[in-house]
Short mmCIF file of C-alpha atoms in Angstrom, two decimals:
data_model
loop_
_atom_site.label_atom_id
_atom_site.label_comp_id
_atom_site.label_asym_id
_atom_site.label_seq_id
_atom_site.Cartn_x
_atom_site.Cartn_y
_atom_site.Cartn_z
CA MET A 5 107.53 183.14 68.69
CA ALA A 6 106.74 186.17 71.07
CA PRO A 7 110.40 187.20 73.02
CA THR A 8 110.02 186.02 76.43
CA VAL A 9 108.79 188.99 78.85
CA ARG A 10 110.46 190.33 81.73
CA VAL A 11 108.70 190.91 84.80
CA LEU A 12 109.98 191.33 88.92
CA ILE A 13 106.62 190.09 91.86
CA LEU A 14 107.78 191.61 94.95
CA GLY A 15 106.59 189.03 97.27
CA GLY A 16 106.46 186.98 100.60
CA THR A 17 102.75 185.91 100.57
CA SER A 18 101.17 184.03 99.80
CA GLU A 19 99.38 186.16 97.15
CA ALA A 20 102.90 186.19 95.49
CA ARG A 21 103.35 183.10 94.89
CA SER A 22 99.88 181.85 93.26
CA LEU A 23 100.54 184.32 90.97
CA ALA A 24 104.10 183.01 90.07
CA ALA A 25 103.00 179.42 89.99
CA ARG A 26 100.24 181.18 87.45
CA LEU A 27 102.84 182.87 85.57
CA SER A 28 104.89 180.13 85.18
CA GLU A 29 102.61 178.49 82.74
CA ALA A 30 102.49 181.27 80.46
CA SER A 31 105.32 180.50 77.84
CA ASP A 32 105.92 184.32 76.43
CA VAL A 33 106.40 185.67 80.59
CA GLU A 34 109.58 184.92 82.69
CA VAL A 35 108.87 185.81 86.24
CA VAL A 36 111.51 186.86 88.83
CA SER A 37 110.68 186.34 92.68
CA SER A 38 112.45 188.60 94.69
CA LEU A 39 111.92 188.03 98.91
CA ALA A 40 113.57 190.49 101.77
CA GLY A 41 115.39 187.50 103.34
CA ARG A 42 113.94 188.23 106.69
CA VAL A 43 112.69 184.73 107.04
CA ARG A 44 115.28 182.23 107.97
CA ASP A 45 112.87 179.72 106.17
CA PRO A 46 110.89 181.13 104.03
CA ARG A 47 108.24 179.21 101.49
CA LEU A 48 109.93 179.62 97.90
CA PRO A 49 107.49 180.45 94.79
CA GLU A 50 108.12 179.00 91.72
CA GLY A 51 110.41 180.50 89.36
CA GLU A 52 113.35 182.19 89.66
CA VAL A 53 113.91 183.93 92.69
CA ARG A 54 116.27 186.21 94.53
CA ILE A 55 116.47 187.22 98.23
CA GLY A 56 117.60 190.59 99.61
CA GLY A 57 117.70 193.99 99.03
CA PHE A 58 118.02 196.21 96.48
CA GLY A 59 120.11 198.99 97.73
CA GLY A 60 116.79 201.71 97.84
CA VAL A 61 115.29 202.97 95.03
CA ALA A 62 118.86 204.07 92.53
CA GLY A 63 119.79 200.24 93.86
CA LEU A 64 116.32 198.85 92.66
CA ARG A 65 116.48 201.40 89.27
CA ASP A 66 119.32 200.25 88.11
CA TRP A 67 118.71 196.57 88.50
CA LEU A 68 115.20 196.54 87.00
CA ARG A 69 117.35 197.93 83.90
CA ASP A 70 120.32 195.34 84.04
CA ASN A 71 117.82 192.63 84.10
CA ALA A 72 115.81 194.16 81.68
CA ILE A 73 112.54 194.50 83.71
CA ARG A 74 109.41 195.09 81.87
CA ALA A 75 106.65 195.45 84.57
CA VAL A 76 106.62 195.37 88.58
CA LEU A 77 104.52 193.66 91.02
CA ASP A 78 104.20 194.84 94.79
CA ALA A 79 102.74 191.74 96.23
CA THR A 80 104.56 192.03 99.66
CA HIS A 81 103.27 192.38 103.00
CA PRO A 82 100.59 195.03 103.67
CA PHE A 83 103.38 196.79 106.06
CA ALA A 84 106.08 196.69 104.02
CA ALA A 85 106.10 200.12 103.63
CA ARG A 86 109.48 200.81 102.60
CA ILE A 87 110.23 198.59 99.78
CA SER A 88 106.66 199.74 98.48
CA SER A 89 107.80 203.53 98.37
CA ASN A 90 110.75 202.13 96.83
CA ALA A 91 109.86 200.55 94.62
CA ALA A 92 106.74 202.64 93.33
CA ALA A 93 110.12 205.63 93.11
CA ALA A 94 112.22 203.21 91.20
CA THR A 95 109.73 202.16 88.69
CA THR A 96 109.02 205.93 88.39
CA GLU A 97 112.58 207.13 87.30
CA ALA A 98 112.82 203.30 85.20
CA GLY A 99 109.60 204.44 83.53
CA LEU A 100 107.89 200.65 83.67
CA PRO A 101 104.08 199.64 84.78
CA PHE A 102 103.73 199.29 88.64
CA ALA A 103 101.39 198.20 90.63
CA VAL A 104 100.37 196.25 94.14
CA LEU A 105 98.53 193.16 95.01
CA GLN A 106 97.42 193.61 98.53
CA ARG A 107 94.55 191.20 100.35
CA PRO A 108 91.89 193.33 101.80
CA PRO A 109 92.13 194.29 105.41
CA TRP A 110 89.91 192.59 107.78
CA SER A 111 87.16 194.71 109.43
CA PRO A 112 85.41 194.50 112.75
CA ARG A 113 82.69 191.70 113.23
CA SER A 114 79.35 191.77 115.20
CA GLY A 115 80.77 191.12 118.99
CA ASP A 116 83.92 192.46 118.42
CA SER A 117 85.89 194.90 120.23
CA TRP A 118 88.75 196.27 118.44
CA LEU A 119 91.00 199.83 119.67
CA GLU A 120 92.68 200.63 116.00
CA VAL A 121 95.86 202.31 116.20
CA ASP A 122 97.95 203.72 113.65
CA SER A 123 101.54 201.90 114.58
CA LEU A 124 103.17 199.65 117.03
CA ASP A 125 104.12 202.78 119.91
CA ALA A 126 100.74 203.37 120.25
CA ALA A 127 99.71 199.60 120.57
CA ALA A 128 102.48 199.25 123.64
CA ALA A 129 101.22 202.77 124.44
CA ALA A 130 97.54 201.62 124.61
CA LEU A 131 98.47 198.52 126.45
CA PRO A 132 98.47 198.90 129.99
CA GLU A 133 94.62 200.10 130.38
CA LEU A 134 93.53 196.93 127.90
CA GLY A 135 95.52 194.10 130.18
CA ARG A 136 98.06 192.39 131.43
CA ARG A 137 98.09 188.80 129.40
CA VAL A 138 99.18 190.14 125.96
CA PHE A 139 99.01 187.48 122.95
CA LEU A 140 101.19 190.04 121.13
CA THR A 141 101.16 188.51 116.76
CA ILE A 142 102.33 190.97 115.21
CA GLY A 143 105.99 189.00 113.90
CA ARG A 144 109.40 189.27 115.09
CA GLN A 145 109.97 192.52 113.99
CA GLY A 146 108.26 195.39 116.41
CA VAL A 147 108.91 193.13 119.24
CA ASP A 148 111.07 195.84 121.30
CA ARG A 149 108.48 197.99 120.72
CA PHE A 150 107.04 196.46 124.00
CA ALA A 151 110.12 195.54 126.06
CA THR A 152 109.26 198.51 129.01
CA VAL A 153 105.57 197.51 129.50
CA ASN A 154 105.07 195.85 132.78
CA ALA A 155 102.58 192.30 131.46
CA ASP A 156 103.40 189.12 130.49
CA PHE A 157 103.44 188.50 126.76
CA LEU A 158 103.21 185.89 124.68
CA VAL A 159 105.20 186.25 121.38
CA ARG A 160 104.12 184.26 117.67
CA ALA A 161 106.53 184.36 115.30
CA ILE A 162 108.23 181.99 112.55
CA ASP A 163 111.34 183.77 113.99
CA PRO A 164 112.73 184.62 117.34
CA PRO A 165 112.47 188.69 117.54
CA GLU A 166 115.84 190.59 117.88
CA GLY A 167 116.89 193.58 119.92
CA PRO A 168 115.42 193.76 123.33
CA THR A 169 112.03 192.42 124.10
CA PRO A 170 109.52 192.40 127.54
CA ALA A 171 111.18 191.17 130.61
CA ARG A 172 107.86 188.06 130.80
CA MET A 173 107.83 186.76 127.63
CA THR A 174 106.94 182.72 126.43
CA LEU A 175 108.02 182.85 122.82
CA LEU A 176 106.01 180.31 120.66
CA LEU A 177 107.59 179.77 117.00
CA ASP A 178 104.61 178.68 114.60
CA ARG A 179 103.93 179.31 111.19
CA GLY A 180 99.97 179.37 110.14
CA PRO A 181 97.50 178.46 108.66
CA PHE A 182 95.73 178.17 112.50
CA ASP A 183 91.90 177.36 113.16
CA VAL A 184 90.23 178.47 115.86
CA GLY A 185 90.10 175.29 118.00
CA ARG A 186 93.48 175.61 118.30
CA GLU A 187 93.79 179.53 119.12
CA SER A 188 90.96 179.47 121.27
CA ALA A 189 92.66 176.95 123.88
CA LEU A 190 96.16 178.66 122.88
CA MET A 191 94.19 181.86 124.65
CA ARG A 192 92.67 179.80 127.32
CA GLU A 193 95.76 178.45 128.44
CA HIS A 194 98.06 181.31 128.32
CA ARG A 195 95.55 182.95 130.22
CA ILE A 196 95.28 186.41 127.66
CA ASP A 197 93.08 189.39 128.11
CA VAL A 198 94.36 191.32 125.03
CA LEU A 199 94.87 190.28 121.22
CA VAL A 200 97.91 192.31 119.45
CA SER A 201 97.54 191.93 115.60
CA LYS A 202 98.40 194.35 112.91
CA ASN A 203 95.69 194.55 110.44
CA SER A 204 97.15 192.08 107.74
CA GLY A 205 94.01 190.92 106.34
CA GLY A 206 93.87 187.09 104.45
CA ASP A 207 92.70 183.70 105.94
CA LEU A 208 95.74 182.14 107.13
CA THR A 209 95.69 184.34 110.74
CA VAL A 210 92.30 185.64 111.10
CA ALA A 211 91.50 182.75 113.63
CA LYS A 212 93.01 184.41 116.24
CA LEU A 213 90.31 186.71 115.77
CA THR A 214 87.48 184.71 115.45
CA ALA A 215 89.15 183.07 118.86
CA ALA A 216 89.04 186.75 121.07
CA ARG A 217 85.14 187.27 119.47
CA GLU A 218 84.13 183.61 121.36
CA LEU A 219 86.13 184.20 124.15
CA GLY A 220 85.63 187.92 125.22
CA ILE A 221 88.90 189.56 124.55
CA PRO A 222 89.80 192.92 123.31
CA VAL A 223 91.85 193.10 120.38
CA LEU A 224 94.50 195.82 119.68
CA MET A 225 94.55 196.26 116.08
CA VAL A 226 97.33 198.20 114.05
CA ARG A 227 95.98 199.94 110.68
CA ARG A 228 98.23 199.84 107.70
CA PRO A 229 100.54 202.24 106.17
CA PRO A 230 99.11 203.63 103.33
CA ASN A 231 99.85 203.23 99.75
CA PRO A 232 102.11 205.20 97.95
CA LEU A 233 99.84 207.94 96.29
CA GLY A 234 98.29 206.79 92.33
CA VAL A 235 99.62 203.64 92.08
CA THR A 236 96.90 200.77 91.09
CA VAL A 237 95.92 198.02 93.76
CA PHE A 238 94.65 195.17 93.41
CA ASP A 239 92.76 193.27 96.12
CA GLY A 240 93.13 189.18 93.84
CA VAL A 241 95.29 187.11 92.25
CA ASP A 242 92.80 187.21 89.30
CA GLU A 243 92.98 191.29 88.42
CA ALA A 244 97.22 190.89 89.36
CA GLU A 245 97.52 188.15 86.91
CA ARG A 246 95.65 190.53 83.85
CA TRP A 247 97.15 193.07 84.30
CA LEU A 248 101.24 191.54 84.50
CA LEU A 249 100.19 190.10 81.56
CA ALA A 250 98.30 192.59 79.91
CA VAL A 251 101.36 194.82 80.41
CA ALA A 252 103.89 192.39 79.41
CA GLY A 253 101.95 191.31 76.24
#
C-alpha cells in the first residue's frame, strides 16, 4: 500500500470545503484544511482542520516542514491577498508545489451600471457622487473605511465589524446563499440607491447583483487584488483536485 501523502488546503470558501470532501475519499491522501479564524462560527470542512495564522512566511514554511506537507493549494477568498502572498513565498522556500483555486470573478451584464475601483478607499471616495443610501456588502473587514462617509448604510456581514463604523448604520448579520426576491425586497425596504461589493465571484451572493440590475441601482465594485506572479490558478474544483492528486502521487 502506498504511504499516505499530506496536503494543505488554505480554505474558508465553499470551493475549499468541496475539495476537502472529495479528497477525503482518497485513501492515499490526507488533507489538512487551514482557516484564518476571522469568522466566529465557520463552516468546517471534512478532515483535519487547523484555525489561526502561521506567523508569516517563515512560520508557514516551518509548519509545512514540521507537518510533512507535500503540496499546498490556496483556496482562500479572492481578497485574502496576504495569505496568498505568504503561501507563494513559503512554498517557494520549501520547494513544494503550490497553486491557487479561485472562482471566476463576476462580470457586468447588459443592464448593469457598474463603477469599478481598485480599493475600499477608492470606493469610499466615490460614494458621495453615487448615492446616499448604501447597501455595503463587503463583509465585516473594511467597514471602517466608510466611517466618515456622509450616508445611510445598510451593512451586511456574518459577524459584526470591528473598529470605527458609519454614524448612520443598520447592521444585518446574515450568511448566504441569498435569492433575488429577498435581495430585491431588502433593497426596496431600505430604499437603497447604491450597492457596494467586492468582486468575490461565485453563486452564494450573486443575487444582489441581479436585484440591483432589475431595480436600476448602480453597483460600486471593488476589483480583486492580483494573484502572486507565476502561480498556477484553477477556476474549478475538478482541475484543482486533479492537480493535487497528481502532485501527491
